[in-house]
C-alpha positions as a Python dict, from the first residue, in 0.01 Angstrom:
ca = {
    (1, 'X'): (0, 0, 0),
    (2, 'X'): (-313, 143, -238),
    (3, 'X'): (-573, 321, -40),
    (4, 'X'): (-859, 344, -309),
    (5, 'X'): (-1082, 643, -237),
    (6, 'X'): (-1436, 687, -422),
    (7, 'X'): (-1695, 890, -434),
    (8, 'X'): (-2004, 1075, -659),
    (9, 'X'): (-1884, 1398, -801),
    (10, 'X'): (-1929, 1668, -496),
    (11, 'X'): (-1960, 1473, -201),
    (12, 'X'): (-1620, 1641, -119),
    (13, 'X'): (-1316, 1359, -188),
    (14, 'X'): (-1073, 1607, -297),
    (15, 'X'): (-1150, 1831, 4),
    (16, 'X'): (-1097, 1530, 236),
    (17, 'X'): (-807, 1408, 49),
    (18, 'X'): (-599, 1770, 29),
    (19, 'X'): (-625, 1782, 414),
    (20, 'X'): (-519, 1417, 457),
    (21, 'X'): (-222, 1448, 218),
    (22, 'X'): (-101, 1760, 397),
    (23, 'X'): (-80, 1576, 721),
    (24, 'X'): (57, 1279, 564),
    (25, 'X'): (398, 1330, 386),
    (26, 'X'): (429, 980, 330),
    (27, 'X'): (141, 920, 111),
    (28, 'X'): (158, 999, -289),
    (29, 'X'): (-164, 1130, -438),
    (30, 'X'): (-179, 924, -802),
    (31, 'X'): (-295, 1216, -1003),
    (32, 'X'): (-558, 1051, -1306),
    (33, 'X'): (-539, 1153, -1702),
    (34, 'X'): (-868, 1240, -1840),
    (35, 'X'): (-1006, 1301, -2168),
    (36, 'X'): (-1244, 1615, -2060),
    (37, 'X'): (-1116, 1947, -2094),
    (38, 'X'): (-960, 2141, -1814),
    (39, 'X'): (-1194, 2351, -1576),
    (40, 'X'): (-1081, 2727, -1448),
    (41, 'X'): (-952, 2555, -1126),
    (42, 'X'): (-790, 2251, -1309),
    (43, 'X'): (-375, 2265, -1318),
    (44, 'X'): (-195, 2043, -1553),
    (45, 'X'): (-50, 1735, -1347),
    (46, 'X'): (-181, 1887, -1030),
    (47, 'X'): (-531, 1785, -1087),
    (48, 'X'): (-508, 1528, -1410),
    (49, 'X'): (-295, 1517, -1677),
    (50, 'X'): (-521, 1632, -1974),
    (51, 'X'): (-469, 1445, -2310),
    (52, 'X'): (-673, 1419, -2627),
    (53, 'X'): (-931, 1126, -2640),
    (54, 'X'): (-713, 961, -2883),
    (55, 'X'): (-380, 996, -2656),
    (56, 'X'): (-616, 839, -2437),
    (57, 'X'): (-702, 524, -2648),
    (58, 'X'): (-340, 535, -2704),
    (59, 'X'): (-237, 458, -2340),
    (60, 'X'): (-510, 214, -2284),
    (61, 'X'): (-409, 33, -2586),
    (62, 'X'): (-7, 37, -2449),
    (63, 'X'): (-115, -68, -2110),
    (64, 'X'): (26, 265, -1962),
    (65, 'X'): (-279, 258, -1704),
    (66, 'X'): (-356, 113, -1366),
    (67, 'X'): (-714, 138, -1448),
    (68, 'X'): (-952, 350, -1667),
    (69, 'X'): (-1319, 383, -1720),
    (70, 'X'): (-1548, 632, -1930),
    (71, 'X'): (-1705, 892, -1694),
    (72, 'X'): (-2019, 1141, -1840),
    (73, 'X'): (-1865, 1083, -2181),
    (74, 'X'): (-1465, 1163, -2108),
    (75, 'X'): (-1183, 865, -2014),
    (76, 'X'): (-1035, 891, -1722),
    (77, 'X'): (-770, 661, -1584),
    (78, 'X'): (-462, 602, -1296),
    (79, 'X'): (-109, 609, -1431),
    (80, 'X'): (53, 394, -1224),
    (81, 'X'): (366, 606, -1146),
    (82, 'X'): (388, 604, -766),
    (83, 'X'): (245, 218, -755),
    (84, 'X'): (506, 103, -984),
    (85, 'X'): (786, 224, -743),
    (86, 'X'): (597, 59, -445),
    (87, 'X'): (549, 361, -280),
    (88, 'X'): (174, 452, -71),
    (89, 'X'): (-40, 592, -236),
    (90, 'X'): (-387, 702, -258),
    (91, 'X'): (-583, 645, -590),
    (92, 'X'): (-893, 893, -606),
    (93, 'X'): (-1106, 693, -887),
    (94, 'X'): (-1417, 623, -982),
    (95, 'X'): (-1631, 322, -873),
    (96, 'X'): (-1515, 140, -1236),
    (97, 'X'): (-1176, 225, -1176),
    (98, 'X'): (-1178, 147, -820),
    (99, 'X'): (-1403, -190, -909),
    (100, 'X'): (-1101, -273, -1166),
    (101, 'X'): (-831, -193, -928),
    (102, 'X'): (-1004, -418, -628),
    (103, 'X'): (-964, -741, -863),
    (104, 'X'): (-606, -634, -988),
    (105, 'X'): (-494, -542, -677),
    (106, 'X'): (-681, -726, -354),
    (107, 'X'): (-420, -597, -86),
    (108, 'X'): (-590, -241, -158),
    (109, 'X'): (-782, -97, 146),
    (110, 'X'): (-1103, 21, -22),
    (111, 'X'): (-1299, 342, 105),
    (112, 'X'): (-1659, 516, -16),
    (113, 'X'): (-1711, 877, 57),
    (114, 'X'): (-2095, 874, 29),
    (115, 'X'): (-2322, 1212, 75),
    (116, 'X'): (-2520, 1267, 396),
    (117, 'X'): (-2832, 1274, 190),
    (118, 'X'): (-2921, 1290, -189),
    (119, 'X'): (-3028, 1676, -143),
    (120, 'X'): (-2704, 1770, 4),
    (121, 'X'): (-2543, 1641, -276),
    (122, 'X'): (-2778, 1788, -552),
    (123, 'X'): (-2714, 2114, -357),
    (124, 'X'): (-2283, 2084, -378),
    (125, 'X'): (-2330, 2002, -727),
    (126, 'X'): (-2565, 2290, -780),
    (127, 'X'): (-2358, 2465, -598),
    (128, 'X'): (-2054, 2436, -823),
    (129, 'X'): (-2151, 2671, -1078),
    (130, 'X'): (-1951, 2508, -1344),
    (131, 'X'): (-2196, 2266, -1473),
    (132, 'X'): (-2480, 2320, -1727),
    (133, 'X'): (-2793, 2194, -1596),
    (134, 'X'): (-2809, 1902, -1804),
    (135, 'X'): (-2449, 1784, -1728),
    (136, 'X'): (-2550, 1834, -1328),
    (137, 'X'): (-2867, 1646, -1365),
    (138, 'X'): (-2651, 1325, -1557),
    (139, 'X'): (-2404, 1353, -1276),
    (140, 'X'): (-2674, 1359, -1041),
    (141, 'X'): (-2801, 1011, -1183),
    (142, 'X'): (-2459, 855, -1217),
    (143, 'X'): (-2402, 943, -815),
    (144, 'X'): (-2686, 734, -746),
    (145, 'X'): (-2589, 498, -949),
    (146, 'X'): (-2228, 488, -768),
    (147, 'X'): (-2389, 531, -417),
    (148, 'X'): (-2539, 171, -476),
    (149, 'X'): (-2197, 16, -535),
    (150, 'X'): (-2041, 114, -188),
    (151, 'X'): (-2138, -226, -60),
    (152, 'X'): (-1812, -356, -302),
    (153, 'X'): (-1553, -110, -54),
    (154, 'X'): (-1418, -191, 286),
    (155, 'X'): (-1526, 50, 421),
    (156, 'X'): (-1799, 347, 376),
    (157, 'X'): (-1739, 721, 532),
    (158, 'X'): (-2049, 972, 508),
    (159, 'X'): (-1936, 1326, 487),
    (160, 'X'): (-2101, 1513, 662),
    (161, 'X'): (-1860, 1685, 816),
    (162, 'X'): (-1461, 1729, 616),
    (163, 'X'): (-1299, 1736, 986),
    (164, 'X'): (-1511, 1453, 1123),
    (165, 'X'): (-1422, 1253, 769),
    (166, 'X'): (-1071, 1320, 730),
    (167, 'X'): (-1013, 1178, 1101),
    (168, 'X'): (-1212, 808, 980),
    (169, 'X'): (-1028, 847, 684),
    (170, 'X'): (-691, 833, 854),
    (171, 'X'): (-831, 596, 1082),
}
């Protein structure tokens, strides 16, 4: 089973989804590659595996990936690791990703974190403090953009609350 998970940057996915994987030993957590550089935070194969842009191209061209899309400039994409071995697992992706993996994969169960408003999310993003101000407002604009595509998932969760999400989430 896939359980696609998607979401604007800092409505709080990862949050929900470390809380849901503790709880949940079956479930694998498909951890992405990406092209952008690694934040403080950021471990190697913990949070992505980090390769050049041109590893990147590499693996899309070798058909190494479940999905990819380009994301504020930097690849990002699902080696298929966990799916390959038929094991459950939960893909945290992107609306492209997650748009590519629907068709490839119809048996997926489909969910949208969305923000409880558009200022709560401007304020998590703000909040961050990792982002310049003109990377935050882009991200800002793409989130809107992804907000509108929820109507393509199964199902839609508003966090406005981790506990209260994480319990529709495993529902």
């Amino acid at each position: 089973r896939i359980i696609i998970v998607s979401g604007p940057s800092g409505v709080g996915k990862g949050t929900i989804l470390r809380t849901v994987m503790q709880q949940h030993e079956s479930l694998h957590y498909s951890v992405s590659a990406t092209s952008r550089p690694m934040r403080p935070e950021d471990r190697e194969g913990v949070s992505y595996y980090f390769v050049s842009r041109e590893r990147f191209e590499e693996m899309i061209a070798a058909g190494e990936l479940l999905e990819h899309a380009c994301y504020a400039g930097n690849y990002c994409g699902t080696v298929g690791e966990h799916v390959a071995r038929g094991e459950q697992v939960i893909l945290e992706i992107d609306v492209q990703g997650a748009l590519q993996v629907m068709q490839r994969r119809p048996d997926a169960i489909s969910v949208f974190i969305a923000p409880p408003s558009y200022a709560e999310l401007k304020r998590r993003l703000a909040g961050r403090g990792d982002t310049p101000p003109d990377i935050a407002a882009r991200r800002l604009h793409i989130a809107l953009e992804e907000c509108r595509q929820a109507k393509h998932y199964q199902y839609t969760i508003i966090n406005d609350s981790v506990g209260h999400a994480v319990q529709e989430l495993e529902a």
